[in-house]
Short mmCIF file of C-alpha atoms in Angstrom, two decimals:
data_model
loop_
_atom_site.label_atom_id
_atom_site.label_comp_id
_atom_site.label_asym_id
_atom_site.label_seq_id
_atom_site.Cartn_x
_atom_site.Cartn_y
_atom_site.Cartn_z
CA MET A 610 7.44 -9.68 11.95
CA LYS A 611 5.87 -12.06 9.46
CA SER A 612 7.02 -12.22 5.84
CA GLN A 613 5.33 -14.33 3.20
CA LEU A 614 5.49 -14.86 -0.55
CA ILE A 615 2.03 -14.06 -1.92
CA VAL A 616 2.49 -14.16 -5.72
CA GLU A 617 5.20 -15.63 -7.94
CA THR A 618 5.45 -15.33 -11.72
CA PRO A 619 8.28 -16.40 -14.07
CA THR A 620 9.71 -12.87 -13.87
CA HIS A 621 9.01 -11.60 -10.35
CA GLN A 622 7.59 -12.06 -6.87
CA TRP A 623 5.36 -10.16 -4.45
CA ILE A 624 6.34 -10.51 -0.77
CA TYR A 625 4.26 -9.42 2.22
CA PHE A 626 5.65 -8.05 5.53
CA GLY A 627 3.58 -7.37 8.63
CA ARG A 628 1.81 -8.79 11.69
CA ASP A 629 4.64 -7.73 13.99
CA PRO A 630 3.77 -8.95 17.52
CA GLU A 631 6.59 -6.87 19.02
CA LYS A 632 5.38 -3.50 17.75
CA PRO A 633 4.20 -1.04 20.45
CA ASP A 634 0.51 -1.44 21.31
CA LYS A 635 -0.31 2.16 20.41
CA ILE A 636 1.15 1.81 16.90
CA ILE A 637 -1.34 0.85 14.20
CA ASP A 638 -0.54 -2.42 12.44
CA THR A 639 0.61 -2.00 8.83
CA ASN A 640 1.28 -4.15 5.79
CA GLN A 641 4.34 -3.63 3.64
CA TYR A 642 4.84 -5.17 0.18
CA MET A 643 7.92 -5.75 -1.94
CA LEU A 644 8.04 -6.56 -5.65
CA VAL A 645 11.24 -8.43 -6.54
CA THR A 646 12.53 -8.83 -10.08
CA GLU A 647 15.77 -10.46 -11.26
CA LYS A 648 18.04 -7.56 -10.28
CA LYS A 649 15.82 -4.94 -8.63
CA ALA A 650 13.15 -4.55 -5.99
CA LEU A 651 10.42 -2.05 -5.14
CA LEU A 652 9.37 -1.64 -1.50
CA MET A 653 5.87 -0.17 -1.16
CA ASP A 654 4.81 1.95 1.84
CA PRO A 655 7.90 0.86 3.79
CA GLY A 656 6.42 1.75 7.17
CA GLY A 657 7.00 3.92 10.19
CA ILE A 658 10.28 4.59 11.93
CA GLU A 659 9.42 2.05 14.65
CA LEU A 660 9.30 -0.73 12.04
CA PHE A 661 12.58 0.03 10.31
CA ALA A 662 14.70 -2.54 12.20
CA PRO A 663 12.33 -5.53 11.76
CA MET A 664 11.66 -4.55 8.15
CA LEU A 665 15.36 -4.41 7.35
CA ALA A 666 15.98 -7.74 9.11
CA ASN A 667 13.23 -9.43 7.11
CA ILE A 668 14.07 -7.91 3.75
CA VAL A 669 17.64 -9.25 3.82
CA LYS A 670 16.23 -12.74 4.31
CA HIS A 671 14.79 -12.47 0.81
CA ILE A 672 17.21 -10.29 -1.19
CA PRO A 673 20.65 -8.70 -0.82
CA LEU A 674 20.20 -5.13 0.35
CA GLU A 675 21.79 -3.65 -2.79
CA GLN A 676 18.94 -5.15 -4.83
CA LEU A 677 16.44 -2.81 -3.11
CA THR A 678 16.60 0.04 -5.62
CA HIS A 679 13.15 1.63 -5.47
CA LEU A 680 10.69 2.78 -2.80
CA PHE A 681 7.07 3.88 -3.12
CA ALA A 682 4.98 5.97 -0.72
CA SER A 683 1.29 6.16 -1.57
CA HIS A 684 0.98 9.39 0.44
CA GLN A 685 2.55 11.28 3.34
CA ASP A 686 1.27 9.54 6.49
CA PRO A 687 3.91 8.60 9.12
CA ASP A 688 2.80 4.95 9.26
CA ILE A 689 3.74 4.74 5.58
CA ILE A 690 7.00 6.65 5.25
CA SER A 691 8.34 8.07 8.55
CA SER A 692 11.16 5.48 8.28
CA LEU A 693 12.47 7.39 5.26
CA GLY A 694 15.37 9.03 7.12
CA LEU A 695 16.76 5.61 8.03
CA TRP A 696 16.25 4.20 4.53
CA ASP A 697 18.00 7.34 3.24
CA GLN A 698 21.13 6.32 5.14
CA THR A 699 20.81 2.65 4.20
CA LEU A 700 19.93 2.98 0.49
CA PRO A 701 21.65 6.19 -0.66
CA GLY A 702 21.26 5.39 -4.35
CA ALA A 703 17.57 4.47 -4.24
CA LYS A 704 14.63 6.30 -5.81
CA LEU A 705 11.40 7.16 -4.00
CA TYR A 706 8.23 7.37 -6.09
CA SER A 707 5.49 9.39 -4.43
CA PRO A 708 2.85 12.03 -5.30
CA TRP A 709 4.28 15.38 -6.42
CA LEU A 710 1.94 17.09 -3.95
CA TRP A 711 3.64 15.62 -0.88
CA GLU A 712 7.32 16.13 -1.67
CA GLY A 713 7.74 19.16 0.59
CA PHE A 714 6.11 17.26 3.46
CA ILE A 715 7.76 13.87 2.99
CA ARG A 716 11.22 15.43 2.97
CA HIS A 717 10.62 16.37 6.62
CA PHE A 718 11.19 12.70 7.47
CA GLY A 719 14.80 13.04 6.29
CA MET A 720 15.88 12.76 2.69
CA HIS A 721 19.39 13.74 1.60
CA ASN A 722 20.54 10.82 -0.57
CA ILE A 723 17.49 9.07 -2.02
CA SER A 724 16.08 10.88 -5.06
CA TYR A 725 12.42 11.96 -5.08
CA GLU A 726 10.61 10.87 -8.24
CA ALA A 727 7.38 12.90 -8.25
CA ILE A 728 4.30 11.13 -9.64
CA PRO A 729 2.00 13.51 -11.59
CA ASP A 730 -1.70 13.59 -10.75
CA GLU A 731 -2.59 11.40 -13.72
CA GLY A 732 -0.14 8.69 -12.63
CA ASN A 733 2.64 7.04 -14.60
CA ARG A 734 4.58 3.80 -14.98
CA LEU A 735 7.77 2.23 -13.69
CA VAL A 736 9.74 -0.58 -15.33
CA LEU A 737 11.91 -2.83 -13.15
CA ASP A 738 13.97 -5.09 -15.40
CA GLN A 739 11.19 -6.31 -17.74
CA VAL A 740 8.33 -5.86 -15.25
CA GLU A 741 6.07 -2.81 -15.62
CA VAL A 742 3.92 -1.46 -12.79
CA GLN A 743 1.42 1.38 -13.00
CA PHE A 744 0.77 4.13 -10.46
CA ILE A 745 -3.02 4.40 -10.33
CA PRO A 746 -4.60 7.67 -9.12
CA ALA A 747 -6.48 7.30 -5.82
CA HIS A 748 -6.77 10.96 -4.86
CA TYR A 749 -8.65 11.74 -1.63
CA LEU A 750 -8.64 8.06 -0.64
CA HIS A 751 -7.76 9.25 1.86
CA ALA A 752 -5.00 11.77 1.09
CA SER A 753 -5.49 14.60 -1.41
CA GLY A 754 -2.54 13.23 -3.40
CA ASN A 755 -2.61 9.44 -3.36
CA PHE A 756 -1.64 6.51 -5.60
CA HIS A 757 -1.92 2.75 -5.72
CA VAL A 758 0.37 0.28 -7.51
CA TYR A 759 -1.00 -2.08 -10.15
CA ASP A 760 0.97 -4.98 -11.58
CA PRO A 761 -0.87 -6.26 -14.69
CA ALA A 762 1.36 -9.31 -15.14
CA ALA A 763 0.81 -10.63 -11.60
CA ARG A 764 -2.72 -9.12 -11.47
CA VAL A 765 -2.02 -7.46 -8.11
CA LEU A 766 -3.28 -4.10 -6.88
CA MET A 767 -1.52 -2.62 -3.86
CA SER A 768 -4.48 -0.51 -2.68
CA GLY A 769 -3.09 1.58 0.17
CA ASP A 770 -5.78 2.51 2.68
CA VAL A 771 -8.60 1.29 0.43
CA GLY A 772 -9.67 -2.10 1.75
CA ALA A 773 -8.02 -1.44 5.11
CA ALA A 774 -9.26 -3.08 8.30
CA LEU A 775 -8.21 -2.97 11.92
CA GLU A 776 -7.01 -6.44 12.91
CA ASP A 777 -5.12 -8.34 15.59
CA HIS A 778 -1.49 -9.17 14.82
CA ASN A 779 -2.20 -12.91 15.00
CA VAL A 780 -4.84 -13.23 12.24
CA ASP A 781 -4.22 -14.65 8.78
CA ILE A 782 -3.11 -12.26 6.04
CA PHE A 783 -5.93 -13.30 3.67
CA VAL A 784 -9.64 -12.58 4.03
CA ASP A 785 -11.42 -15.84 4.81
CA ASP A 786 -15.03 -14.62 5.22
CA PHE A 787 -15.91 -11.42 3.37
CA GLU A 788 -19.22 -10.80 5.13
CA ALA A 789 -17.62 -11.18 8.55
CA HIS A 790 -14.78 -8.90 7.46
CA ILE A 791 -17.13 -5.99 6.67
CA LYS A 792 -17.54 -4.99 10.30
CA LYS A 793 -13.76 -4.56 10.57
CA MET A 794 -13.70 -2.22 7.54
CA SER A 795 -16.83 -0.10 7.83
CA PHE A 796 -15.80 2.57 10.33
CA PHE A 797 -12.34 2.92 8.82
CA HIS A 798 -13.71 3.67 5.36
CA GLN A 799 -16.61 5.85 6.51
CA ARG A 800 -14.34 8.03 8.63
CA TRP A 801 -11.05 8.10 6.71
CA MET A 802 -12.45 8.38 3.18
CA PRO A 803 -13.81 11.93 2.76
CA SER A 804 -15.35 11.97 -0.71
CA ASN A 805 -18.01 9.83 -2.37
CA SER A 806 -17.18 11.28 -5.80
CA ALA A 807 -13.49 10.42 -5.37
CA LYS A 808 -14.46 6.95 -4.18
CA ASN A 809 -16.60 6.37 -7.26
CA ASP A 810 -13.90 7.69 -9.59
CA TRP A 811 -11.47 5.16 -8.12
CA ILE A 812 -13.99 2.32 -8.39
CA ASN A 813 -14.58 3.11 -12.07
CA ARG A 814 -10.82 2.98 -12.70
CA VAL A 815 -10.28 -0.23 -10.80
CA ARG A 816 -13.19 -2.13 -12.36
CA LYS A 817 -11.30 -1.90 -15.67
CA LEU A 818 -8.27 -3.72 -14.22
CA ASP A 819 -7.72 -7.47 -14.06
CA ILE A 820 -7.09 -8.13 -10.36
CA ASP A 821 -6.54 -11.42 -8.55
CA TYR A 822 -5.11 -9.90 -5.35
CA MET A 823 -6.02 -6.58 -3.73
CA CYS A 824 -3.45 -5.78 -1.06
CA PRO A 825 -4.28 -2.98 1.41
CA GLN A 826 -1.89 -1.28 3.79
CA HIS A 827 -3.83 -2.43 6.87
CA GLY A 828 -5.79 -5.61 7.48
CA ARG A 829 -6.06 -8.55 5.11
CA ILE A 830 -5.55 -9.31 1.43
CA PHE A 831 -8.56 -9.91 -0.86
CA LYS A 832 -8.38 -12.74 -3.41
CA GLY A 833 -10.37 -13.64 -6.51
CA GLU A 834 -14.08 -12.89 -6.28
CA GLN A 835 -13.54 -11.02 -3.01
CA VAL A 836 -12.12 -8.13 -5.05
CA GLY A 837 -15.46 -7.69 -6.82
CA GLN A 838 -17.31 -8.12 -3.54
CA PHE A 839 -15.24 -5.33 -2.02
CA LEU A 840 -15.88 -2.98 -4.95
CA ASP A 841 -19.64 -3.63 -4.75
CA TRP A 842 -19.63 -3.01 -0.98
CA PHE A 843 -17.47 0.10 -1.20
CA GLU A 844 -19.59 1.56 -3.99
CA GLN A 845 -22.74 1.59 -1.86
CA LEU A 846 -20.94 2.85 1.28
CA ASP A 847 -21.54 6.50 2.18
CA VAL A 848 -18.20 7.97 3.26
CA GLY A 849 -17.18 11.22 4.94
CA GLN A 850 -18.93 10.21 8.15
CA ALA A 851 -17.50 12.95 10.35
CA ILE A 852 -19.32 15.68 8.40
CA SER A 853 -22.76 14.19 9.05
CA ASN A 854 -21.83 13.44 12.67
CA ALA A 855 -20.94 17.08 13.24
CA ASP A 856 -24.28 18.42 11.98
#
């Protein structure tokens, strides 16, 4: 599994994990992100149960395990949080931030020690040492209860499945050619995003944020002007494709 520092500020870092060439072929490739402050760390969408061992091995290359105090699950999908039962044994004092709507489902992955910190529909904030992150509503993109993580100091948006693409494990983690990248995103967004009104609500929220890096849970990271290019492309995309296909 690859791990790479993507953003560093005087107070904290963002670290990427992914592109695991040893994952089973039938398992979708995922990106995991960790925000590290002086004494704490937040691991976002920590991954499926199959990725627990390589994730753990790579995390301890960057921080002592006791520094990993917080987890975040954008929604309930197994590729995001089915490793929870193993993290529950490894990090018994940690807190998991996730939508209130999915608590009864997420607990099925195994949760006896970690505490569930339910995020209300309108979102909220989390402070790690002196670093504040915001949980941004992204409902129905694609889960009915869904959130993204925005870091205003580092100008990073962890965007979950928004911006996702299906890629090979050996490609770079950053988008190099936006126009060429569109063909890797189109079907994913048209099929997995069910609501144009929810999509537009999210776009209106995100256009108000100052973003240098948009980091999806699959595919590549968008930088600089590519963030605006993505928002323009996504805004004109008609989603909920399966409904029209079934007519």
